[in-house]
Coordinates of C-alpha atoms in Angstrom, one line a residue:
X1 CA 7.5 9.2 -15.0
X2 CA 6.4 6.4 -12.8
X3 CA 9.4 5.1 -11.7
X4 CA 10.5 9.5 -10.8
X5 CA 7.1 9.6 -9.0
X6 CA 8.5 6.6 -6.6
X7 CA 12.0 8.5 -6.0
X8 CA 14.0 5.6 -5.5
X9 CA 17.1 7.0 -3.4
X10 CA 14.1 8.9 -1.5
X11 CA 12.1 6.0 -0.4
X12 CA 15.4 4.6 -0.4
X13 CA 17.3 7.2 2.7
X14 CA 14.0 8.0 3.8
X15 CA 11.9 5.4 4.5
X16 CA 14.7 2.5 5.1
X17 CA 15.9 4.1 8.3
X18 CA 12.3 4.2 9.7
X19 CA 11.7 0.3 8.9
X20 CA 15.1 -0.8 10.4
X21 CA 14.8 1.4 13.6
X22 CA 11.0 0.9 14.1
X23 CA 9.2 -1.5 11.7
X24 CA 10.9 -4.4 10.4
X25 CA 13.8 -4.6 12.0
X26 CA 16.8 -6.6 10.1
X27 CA 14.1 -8.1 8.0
X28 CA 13.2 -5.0 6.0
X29 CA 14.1 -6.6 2.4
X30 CA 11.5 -9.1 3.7
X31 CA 9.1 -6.8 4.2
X32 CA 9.7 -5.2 0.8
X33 CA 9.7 -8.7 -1.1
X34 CA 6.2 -9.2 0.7
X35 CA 4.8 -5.5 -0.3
X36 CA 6.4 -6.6 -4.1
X37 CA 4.3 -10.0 -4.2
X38 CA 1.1 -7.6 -3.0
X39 CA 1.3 -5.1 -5.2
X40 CA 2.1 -7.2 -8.1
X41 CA -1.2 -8.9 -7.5
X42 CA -3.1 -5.2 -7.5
X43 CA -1.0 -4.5 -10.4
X44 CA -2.4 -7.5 -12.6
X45 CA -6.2 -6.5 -12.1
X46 CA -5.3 -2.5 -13.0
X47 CA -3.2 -3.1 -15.9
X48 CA -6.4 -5.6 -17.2
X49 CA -8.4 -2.1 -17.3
X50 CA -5.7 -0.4 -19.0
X51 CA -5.9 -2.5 -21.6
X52 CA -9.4 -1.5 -22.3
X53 CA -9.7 2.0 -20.7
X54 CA -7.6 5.1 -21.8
X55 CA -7.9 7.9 -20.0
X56 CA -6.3 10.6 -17.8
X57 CA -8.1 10.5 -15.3
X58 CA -7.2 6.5 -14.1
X59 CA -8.5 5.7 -11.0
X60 CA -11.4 8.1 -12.1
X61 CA -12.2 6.6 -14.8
X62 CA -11.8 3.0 -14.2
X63 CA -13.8 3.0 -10.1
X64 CA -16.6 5.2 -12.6
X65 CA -16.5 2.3 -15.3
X66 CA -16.6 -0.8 -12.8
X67 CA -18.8 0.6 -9.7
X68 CA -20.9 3.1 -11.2
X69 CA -20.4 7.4 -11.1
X70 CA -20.8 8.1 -7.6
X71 CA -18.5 5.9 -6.5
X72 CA -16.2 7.1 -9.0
X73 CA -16.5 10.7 -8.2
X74 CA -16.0 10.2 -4.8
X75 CA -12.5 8.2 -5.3
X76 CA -11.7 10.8 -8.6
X77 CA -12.0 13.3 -5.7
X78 CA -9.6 11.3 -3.0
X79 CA -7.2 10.7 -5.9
X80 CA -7.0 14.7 -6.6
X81 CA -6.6 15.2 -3.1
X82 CA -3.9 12.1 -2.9
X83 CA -1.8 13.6 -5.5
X84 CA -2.1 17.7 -4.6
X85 CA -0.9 17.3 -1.1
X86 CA 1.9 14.5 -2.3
X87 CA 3.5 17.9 -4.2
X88 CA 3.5 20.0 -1.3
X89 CA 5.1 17.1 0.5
X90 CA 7.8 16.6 -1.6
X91 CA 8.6 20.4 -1.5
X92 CA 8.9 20.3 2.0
X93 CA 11.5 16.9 2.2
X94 CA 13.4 18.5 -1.3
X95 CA 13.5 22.0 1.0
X96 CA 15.5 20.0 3.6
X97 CA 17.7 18.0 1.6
X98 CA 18.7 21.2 -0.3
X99 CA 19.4 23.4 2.6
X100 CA 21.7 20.3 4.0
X101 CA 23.5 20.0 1.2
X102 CA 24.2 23.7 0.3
X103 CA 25.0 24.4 3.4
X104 CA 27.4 21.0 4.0
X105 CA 29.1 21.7 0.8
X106 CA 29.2 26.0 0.4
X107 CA 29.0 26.5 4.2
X108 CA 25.9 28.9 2.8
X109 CA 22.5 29.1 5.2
X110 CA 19.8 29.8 3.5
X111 CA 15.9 29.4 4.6
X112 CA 14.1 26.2 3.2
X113 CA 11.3 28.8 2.4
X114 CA 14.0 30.2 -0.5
X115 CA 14.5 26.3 -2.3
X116 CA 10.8 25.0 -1.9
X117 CA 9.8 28.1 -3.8
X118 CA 12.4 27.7 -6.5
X119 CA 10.6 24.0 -6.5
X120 CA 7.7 25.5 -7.2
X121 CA 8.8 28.1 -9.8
X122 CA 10.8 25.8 -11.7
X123 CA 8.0 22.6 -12.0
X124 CA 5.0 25.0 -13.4
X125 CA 7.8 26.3 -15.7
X126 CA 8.8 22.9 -17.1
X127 CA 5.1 21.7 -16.6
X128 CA 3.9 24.3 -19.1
X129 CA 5.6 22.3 -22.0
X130 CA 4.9 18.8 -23.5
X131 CA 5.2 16.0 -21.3
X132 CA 8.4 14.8 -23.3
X133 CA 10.2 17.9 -21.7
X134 CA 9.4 16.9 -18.5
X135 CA 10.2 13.2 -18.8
X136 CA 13.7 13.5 -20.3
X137 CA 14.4 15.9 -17.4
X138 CA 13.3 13.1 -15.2
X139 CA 15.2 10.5 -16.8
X140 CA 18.7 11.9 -16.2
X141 CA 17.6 12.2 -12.2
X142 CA 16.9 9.0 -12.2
X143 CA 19.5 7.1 -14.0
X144 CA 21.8 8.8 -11.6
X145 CA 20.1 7.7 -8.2
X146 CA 19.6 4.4 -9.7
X147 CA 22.8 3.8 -10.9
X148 CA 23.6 5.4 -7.4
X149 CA 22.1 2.7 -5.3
X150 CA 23.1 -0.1 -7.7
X151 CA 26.9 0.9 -7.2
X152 CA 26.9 0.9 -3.2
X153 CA 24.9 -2.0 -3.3
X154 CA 27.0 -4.0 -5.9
X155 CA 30.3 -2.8 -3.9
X156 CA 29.1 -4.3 -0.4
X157 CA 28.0 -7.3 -2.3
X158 CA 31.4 -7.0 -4.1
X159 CA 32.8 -6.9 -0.6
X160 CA 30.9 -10.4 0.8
X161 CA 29.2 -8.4 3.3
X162 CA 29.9 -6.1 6.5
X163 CA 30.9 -7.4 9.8
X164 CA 28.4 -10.4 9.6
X165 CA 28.7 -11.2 5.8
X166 CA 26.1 -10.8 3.6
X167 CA 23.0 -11.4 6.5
X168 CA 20.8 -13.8 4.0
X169 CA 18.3 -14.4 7.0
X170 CA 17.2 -11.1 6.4
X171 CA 15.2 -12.1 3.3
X172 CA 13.2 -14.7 4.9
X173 CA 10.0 -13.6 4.4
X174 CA 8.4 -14.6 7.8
X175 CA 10.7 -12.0 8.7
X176 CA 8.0 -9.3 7.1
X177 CA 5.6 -10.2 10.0
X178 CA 8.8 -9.6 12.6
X179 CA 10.3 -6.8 14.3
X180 CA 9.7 -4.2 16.8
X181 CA 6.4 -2.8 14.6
X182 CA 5.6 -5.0 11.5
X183 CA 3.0 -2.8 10.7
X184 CA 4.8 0.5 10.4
X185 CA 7.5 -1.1 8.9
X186 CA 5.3 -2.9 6.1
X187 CA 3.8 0.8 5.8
X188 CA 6.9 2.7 4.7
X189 CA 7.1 -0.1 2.4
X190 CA 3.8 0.4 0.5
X191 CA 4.3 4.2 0.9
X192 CA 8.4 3.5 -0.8
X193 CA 5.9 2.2 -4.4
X194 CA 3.5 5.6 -4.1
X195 CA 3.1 6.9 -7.8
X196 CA 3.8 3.3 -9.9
X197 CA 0.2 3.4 -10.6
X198 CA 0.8 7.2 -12.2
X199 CA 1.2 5.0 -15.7
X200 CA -2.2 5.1 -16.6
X201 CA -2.9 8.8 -16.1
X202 CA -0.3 9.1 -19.2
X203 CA -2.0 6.7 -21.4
X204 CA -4.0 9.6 -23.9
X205 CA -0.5 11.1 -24.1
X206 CA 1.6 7.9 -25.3
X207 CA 1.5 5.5 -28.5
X208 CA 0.0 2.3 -28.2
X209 CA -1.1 3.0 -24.5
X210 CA -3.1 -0.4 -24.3
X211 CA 0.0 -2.5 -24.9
X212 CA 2.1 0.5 -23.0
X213 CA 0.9 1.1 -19.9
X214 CA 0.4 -2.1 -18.7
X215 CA 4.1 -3.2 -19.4
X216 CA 5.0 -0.3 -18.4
X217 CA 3.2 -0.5 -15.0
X218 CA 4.0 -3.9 -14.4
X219 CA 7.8 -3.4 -14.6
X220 CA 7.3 -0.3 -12.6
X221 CA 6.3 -2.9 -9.7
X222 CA 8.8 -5.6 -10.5
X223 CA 12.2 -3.0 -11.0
X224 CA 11.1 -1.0 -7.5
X225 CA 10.4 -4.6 -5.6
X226 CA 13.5 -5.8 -7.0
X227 CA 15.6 -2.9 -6.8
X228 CA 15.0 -1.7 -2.8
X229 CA 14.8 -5.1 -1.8
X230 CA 18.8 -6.1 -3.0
X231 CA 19.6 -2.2 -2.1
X232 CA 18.4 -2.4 1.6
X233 CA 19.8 -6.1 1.8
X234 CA 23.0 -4.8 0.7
X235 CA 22.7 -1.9 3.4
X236 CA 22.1 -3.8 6.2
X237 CA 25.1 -6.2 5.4
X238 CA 26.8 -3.7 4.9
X239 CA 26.3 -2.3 8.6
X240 CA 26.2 -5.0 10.2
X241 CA 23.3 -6.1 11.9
X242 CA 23.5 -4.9 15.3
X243 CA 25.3 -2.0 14.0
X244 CA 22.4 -1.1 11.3
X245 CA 19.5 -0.9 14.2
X246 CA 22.0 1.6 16.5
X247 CA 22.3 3.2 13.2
X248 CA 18.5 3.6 11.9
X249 CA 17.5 4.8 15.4
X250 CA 19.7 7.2 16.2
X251 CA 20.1 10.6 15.9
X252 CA 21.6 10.4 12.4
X253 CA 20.0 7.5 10.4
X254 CA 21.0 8.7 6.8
X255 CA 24.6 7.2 8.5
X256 CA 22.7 4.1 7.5
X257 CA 23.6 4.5 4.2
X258 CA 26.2 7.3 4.3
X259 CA 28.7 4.8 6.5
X260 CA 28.6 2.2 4.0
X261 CA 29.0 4.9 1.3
X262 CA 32.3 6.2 2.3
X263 CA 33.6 2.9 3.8
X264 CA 32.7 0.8 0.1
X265 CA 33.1 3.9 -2.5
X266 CA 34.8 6.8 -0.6
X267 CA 34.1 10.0 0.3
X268 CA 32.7 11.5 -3.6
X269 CA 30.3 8.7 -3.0
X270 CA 28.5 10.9 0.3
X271 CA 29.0 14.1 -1.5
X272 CA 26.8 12.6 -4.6
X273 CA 24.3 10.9 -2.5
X274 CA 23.8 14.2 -0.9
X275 CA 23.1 15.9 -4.3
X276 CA 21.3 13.2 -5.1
X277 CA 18.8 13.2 -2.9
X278 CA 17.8 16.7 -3.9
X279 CA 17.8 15.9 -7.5
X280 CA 15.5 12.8 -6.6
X281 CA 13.0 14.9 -4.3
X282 CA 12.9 17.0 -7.3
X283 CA 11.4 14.7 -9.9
X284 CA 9.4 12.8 -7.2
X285 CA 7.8 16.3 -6.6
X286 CA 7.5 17.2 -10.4
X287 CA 6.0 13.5 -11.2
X288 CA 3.4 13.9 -8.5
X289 CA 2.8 17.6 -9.9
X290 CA 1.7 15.9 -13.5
X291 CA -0.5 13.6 -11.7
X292 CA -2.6 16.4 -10.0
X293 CA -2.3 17.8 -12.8
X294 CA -3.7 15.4 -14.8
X295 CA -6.5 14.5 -12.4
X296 CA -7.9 17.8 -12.1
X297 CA -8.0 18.0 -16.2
X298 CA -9.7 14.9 -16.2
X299 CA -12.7 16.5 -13.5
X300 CA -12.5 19.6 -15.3
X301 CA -13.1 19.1 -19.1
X302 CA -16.3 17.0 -18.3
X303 CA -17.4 20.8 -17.6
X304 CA -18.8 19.9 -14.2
X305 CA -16.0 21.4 -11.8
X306 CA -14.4 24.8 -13.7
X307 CA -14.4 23.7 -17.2
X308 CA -11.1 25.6 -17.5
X309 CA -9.3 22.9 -16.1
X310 CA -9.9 20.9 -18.6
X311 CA -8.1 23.1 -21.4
X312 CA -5.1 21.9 -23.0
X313 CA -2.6 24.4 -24.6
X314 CA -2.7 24.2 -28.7
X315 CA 1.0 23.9 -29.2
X316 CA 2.4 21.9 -26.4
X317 CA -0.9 19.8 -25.5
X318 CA -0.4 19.8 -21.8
X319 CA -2.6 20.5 -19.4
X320 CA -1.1 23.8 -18.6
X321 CA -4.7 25.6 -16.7
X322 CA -4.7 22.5 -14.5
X323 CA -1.1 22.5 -13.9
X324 CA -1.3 26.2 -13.0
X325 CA -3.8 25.8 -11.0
X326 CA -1.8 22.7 -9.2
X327 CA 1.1 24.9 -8.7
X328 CA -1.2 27.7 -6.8
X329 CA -3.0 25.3 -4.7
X330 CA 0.8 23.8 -3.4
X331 CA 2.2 27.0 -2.7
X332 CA -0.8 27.5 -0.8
X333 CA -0.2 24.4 1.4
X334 CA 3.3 25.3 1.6
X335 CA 2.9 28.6 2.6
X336 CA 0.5 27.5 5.4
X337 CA 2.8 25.2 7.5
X338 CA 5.2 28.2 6.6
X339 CA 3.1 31.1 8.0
X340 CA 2.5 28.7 11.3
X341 CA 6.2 27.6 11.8
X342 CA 6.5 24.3 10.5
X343 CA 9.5 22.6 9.8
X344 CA 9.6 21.1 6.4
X345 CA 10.3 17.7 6.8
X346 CA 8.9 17.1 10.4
X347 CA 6.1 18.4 9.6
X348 CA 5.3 19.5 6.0
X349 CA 6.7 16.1 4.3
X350 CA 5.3 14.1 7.0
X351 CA 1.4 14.5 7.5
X352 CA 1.0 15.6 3.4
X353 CA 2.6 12.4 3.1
X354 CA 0.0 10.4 5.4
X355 CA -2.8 12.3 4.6
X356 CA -2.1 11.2 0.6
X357 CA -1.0 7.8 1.4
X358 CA -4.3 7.3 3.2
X359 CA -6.1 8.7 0.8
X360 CA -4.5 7.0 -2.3
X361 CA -4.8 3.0 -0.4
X362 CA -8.7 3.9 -0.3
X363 CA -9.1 4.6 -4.0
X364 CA -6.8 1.6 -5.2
X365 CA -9.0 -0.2 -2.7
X366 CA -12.1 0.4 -4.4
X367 CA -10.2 0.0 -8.3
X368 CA -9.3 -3.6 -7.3
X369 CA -13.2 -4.4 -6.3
X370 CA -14.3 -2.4 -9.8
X371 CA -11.8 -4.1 -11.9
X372 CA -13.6 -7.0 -10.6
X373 CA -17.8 -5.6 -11.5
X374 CA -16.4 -4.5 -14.6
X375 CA -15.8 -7.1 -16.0
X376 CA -18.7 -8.9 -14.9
X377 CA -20.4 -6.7 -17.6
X378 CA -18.2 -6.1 -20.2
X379 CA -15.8 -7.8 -22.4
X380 CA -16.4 -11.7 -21.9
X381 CA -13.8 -12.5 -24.3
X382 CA -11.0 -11.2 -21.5
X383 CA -12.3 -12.5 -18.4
X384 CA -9.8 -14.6 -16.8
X385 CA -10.1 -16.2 -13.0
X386 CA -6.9 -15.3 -11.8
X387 CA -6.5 -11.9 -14.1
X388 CA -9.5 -10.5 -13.9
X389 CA -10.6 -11.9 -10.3
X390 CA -8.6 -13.4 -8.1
X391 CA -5.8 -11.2 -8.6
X392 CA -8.1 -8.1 -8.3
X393 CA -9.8 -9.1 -4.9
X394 CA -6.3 -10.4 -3.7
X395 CA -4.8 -6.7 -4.3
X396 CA -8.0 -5.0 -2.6
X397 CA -7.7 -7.0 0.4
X398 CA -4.5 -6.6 0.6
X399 CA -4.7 -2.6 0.1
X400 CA -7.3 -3.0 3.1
X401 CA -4.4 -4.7 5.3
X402 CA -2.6 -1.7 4.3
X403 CA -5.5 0.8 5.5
X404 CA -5.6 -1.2 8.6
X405 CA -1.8 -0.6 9.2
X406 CA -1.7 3.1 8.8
X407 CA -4.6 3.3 11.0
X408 CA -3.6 1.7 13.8
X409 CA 0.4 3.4 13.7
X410 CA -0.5 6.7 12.4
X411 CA 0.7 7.8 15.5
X412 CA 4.0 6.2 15.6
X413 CA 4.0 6.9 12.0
X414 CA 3.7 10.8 12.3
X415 CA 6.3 10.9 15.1
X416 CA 7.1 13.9 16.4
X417 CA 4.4 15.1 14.1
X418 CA 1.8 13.7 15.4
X419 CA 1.9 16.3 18.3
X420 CA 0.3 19.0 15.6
X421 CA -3.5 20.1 15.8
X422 CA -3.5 18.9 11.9
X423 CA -2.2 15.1 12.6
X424 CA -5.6 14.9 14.7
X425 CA -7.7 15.9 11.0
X426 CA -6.1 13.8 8.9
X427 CA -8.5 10.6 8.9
X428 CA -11.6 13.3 8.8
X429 CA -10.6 14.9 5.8
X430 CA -10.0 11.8 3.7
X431 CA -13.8 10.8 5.0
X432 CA -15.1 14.2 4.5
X433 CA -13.4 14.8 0.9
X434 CA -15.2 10.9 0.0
X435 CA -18.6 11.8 1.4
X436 CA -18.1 15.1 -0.6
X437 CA -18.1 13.1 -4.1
X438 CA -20.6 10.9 -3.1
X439 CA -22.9 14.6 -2.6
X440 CA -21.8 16.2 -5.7
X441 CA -22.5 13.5 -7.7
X442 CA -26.2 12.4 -6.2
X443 CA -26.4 16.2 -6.9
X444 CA -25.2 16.1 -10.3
X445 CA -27.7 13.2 -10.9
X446 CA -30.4 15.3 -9.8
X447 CA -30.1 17.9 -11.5
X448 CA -27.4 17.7 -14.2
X449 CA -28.2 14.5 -15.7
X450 CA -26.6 15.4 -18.7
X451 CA -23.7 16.3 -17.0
X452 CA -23.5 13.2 -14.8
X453 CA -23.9 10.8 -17.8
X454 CA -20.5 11.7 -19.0
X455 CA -18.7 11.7 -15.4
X456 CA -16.0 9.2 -15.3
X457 CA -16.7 8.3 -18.9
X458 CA -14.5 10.2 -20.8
X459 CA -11.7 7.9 -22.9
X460 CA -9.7 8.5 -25.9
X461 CA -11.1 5.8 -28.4
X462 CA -8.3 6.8 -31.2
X463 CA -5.2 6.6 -28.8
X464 CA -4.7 3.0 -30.0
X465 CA -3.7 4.1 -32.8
X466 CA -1.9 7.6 -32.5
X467 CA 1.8 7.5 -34.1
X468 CA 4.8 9.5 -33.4
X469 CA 3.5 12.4 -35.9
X470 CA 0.4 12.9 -34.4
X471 CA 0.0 15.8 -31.5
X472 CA -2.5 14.2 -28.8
X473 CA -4.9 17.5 -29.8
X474 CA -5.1 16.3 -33.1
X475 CA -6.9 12.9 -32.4
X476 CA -10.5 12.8 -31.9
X477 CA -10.0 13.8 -27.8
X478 CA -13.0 11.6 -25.7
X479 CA -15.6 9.7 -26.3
X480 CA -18.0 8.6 -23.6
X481 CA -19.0 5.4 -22.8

């Protein structure tokens, strides 16, 4: 599910273009081995809560546990907001990538409006059953853009290289620092690993999710950082240097990888990348779907913020109000940059996608510092100076870097974009939806103390021990600590 939410062969054609023609330059897998030492880091201090916190509501329940319930609200409520727009986005790139490639191979033109609502129709449907369903839907999407992107790589490699050879300078990694914008480039690199963290938010619906998740997480990181840095190695030899910048900022950058495609594999290879790519947008969008999903159960079932959220359906034991209700409040979004005439990738992919990203780097921001005060407090017997520490205050100062970045380029990260009365809102909103928590729950101390007692606090004591037999309803469900 993780690895889906990141859409390899998305962040992949997507992303990869942007960083040649206007971050990194030639040294984009540098800039991708630096984001994978970075994130790593983060990744040590989350996965130490995960072995000591199971819940679905992650970064909810673990800023709660580590810097107290108002600061938790407040990022629970970023984190909601993070993943519900990061559906709507993916709906709008999936809506563009289908109407390419059904009109490039059946020569039929239909509107995006007619596939991003099929999207839509078809995610709440397969969201309504157990998470299994979901996930072995997602696996055969992403075995095939893996395996995808590990062919043309491993045939240019095969090859010894484009024009130039195989380009090793390009993984010199003061080469991440270099190029025409470092920091855009170095941006579309964090923004290529959104959704590894989506582990934990699973954890209450898994076996053994305190030896699970953070394997699971950590090889998340590793595969992604070693998988897009040999891929867009292998790309840029591939091309060519000089040939690989024309390429990436021109007026057709998916040639970046395209060219390589047909000149390596032959032509079936470009007709399945096409197909690909909508295939990949699709689980990207149906893995970020779970995560709002889950996020909005995990808010709602401590009875605060329309209890019926947090109902889970007695056969299936998924989430299925709080999906619903994440389906509705996409289509919403959707139809709004609809109803104004918005084009769906421009426009709809790109400022969801910022608005989330920004969003998401804030709360993973505070989770490094609580991972930190949290174990202060609790559980001597685990702390460690470089586990429960170092790494920890490494990864939030390096998420804060990351802030820093988008800031400064949202601009030249928006693009064409950022021309729309909504770009200008963007950095507002994530401030206005944090100060927002922060109210609610001084409120809720106020004068639901019972209620606020229990925010954030909600964790599955038994899921240590839940077996393949046992449906996740059947468990004792929370306990609050």
């Amino acid at each position: 599910m993780a690895l889906a939410t990141a859409a390899p062969i998305t962040a992949m054609t997507g992303n990869l273009p942007v960083i040649v023609g206007g971050g990194n330059g030639v040294h984009a897998p540098a800039g991708f081995l630096f984001v994978t030492l970075v994130l790593t880091v983060f990744t040590v201090g989350y996965v130490s809560m995960a072995r000591h916190i199971t819940t679905a509501g992650a970064f909810y329940g673990y800023v709660s546990h580590g810097l107290g319930r108002v600061a938790g609200l407040a990022s629970g409520m970023l984190a909601v907001l993070a993943y519900v727009v990061f559906e709507a986005s993916i709906v709008g790139i999936f809506a563009y990538f289908a109407q390419q490639a059904v009109e490039s191979q059946f020569g039929v033109d239909l509107p995006w409006q007619v596939f991003a609502l099929a999207m839509l129709a078809v995610t709440a449907v397969l969201s309504y059953f157990d998470l299994e369903v979901a996930s072995k839907v997602l696996a055969v999407f992403l075995v095939g853009e893996v395996l995808m992107l590990t062919v043309l790589a491993a045939a240019v490699l095969a090859h010894g290289g484009g024009p130039d050879g195989l380009h090793v300078s390009s993984l010199n990694p003061t080469g991440a620092f270099a190029g025409v914008n470092a920091g855009v480039g170095l941006f579309f690199c964090f923004w290529s690993w959104i959704g590894f963290e989506s582990t934990a938010m699973y954890g209450e619906e898994s076996r053994n999710p305190k030896r699970i998740i953070p394997r699971a997480t950590l090889l998340a990181v590793v595969l992604l950082g070693v998988l897009y840095t040999f891929v867009s190695w292998m790309v840029l030899s591939g091309n060519g240097p000089e040939r690989a910048l024309v390429t990436a900022a021109g007026s057709s950058p998916l040639d970046l990888f395209l060219g390589p495609a047909r000149q390596y594999l032959g032509p079936w290879a470009v007709t399945a990348f096409q197909w690909l790519m909508v295939t990949s947008a699709f689980a990207c969008g149906m893995a970020f779907h779970q995560c709002a999903a889950r996020y909005l159960y995990a808010i709602g079932r401590e009875g605060f913020l329309l209890p019926a959220l947090g109902r889970t359906h007695p056969r299936h034991g998924s989430p299925y109000v709080a999906s619903f209700a994440q389906t509705g409040i996409a289509l919403a979004v959707v139809v709004a940059f609809w109803a104004t005439g918005q084009d769906p990738y421009v426009s709809l992919y790109t400022l969801t996608a910022i608005l989330g990203t920004l969003a998401l780097l804030v709360v993973q921001t505070l989770c490094s510092f609580a991972v930190i005060a949290y174990f202060r407090r609790n559980h001597p017997e685990s702390r460690h100076w470089f586990r429960t520490f170092t790494a920890p205050l490494l990864g939030g100062l390096g998420m804060l870097a990351a802030i820093v970045l988008l800031v400064t380029n949202l601009d030249t990260a928006a693009g064409a974009a950022s021309k729309i009365l909504f770009f200008r809102f963007i950095p507002w909103i994530v401030v206005a939806v944090f100060l927002g928590g922060i109210a609610l729950a001084l409120w809720m101390r106020a004068r639901r103390p019972e209620r606020y007692e229990v925010m954030g606090r909600l964790v599955v004591e038994s899921a240590q021990e839940r077996t393949d037999e046992e449906h996740p309803d059947d468990a004792p469900a929370t306990a609050a600590r």
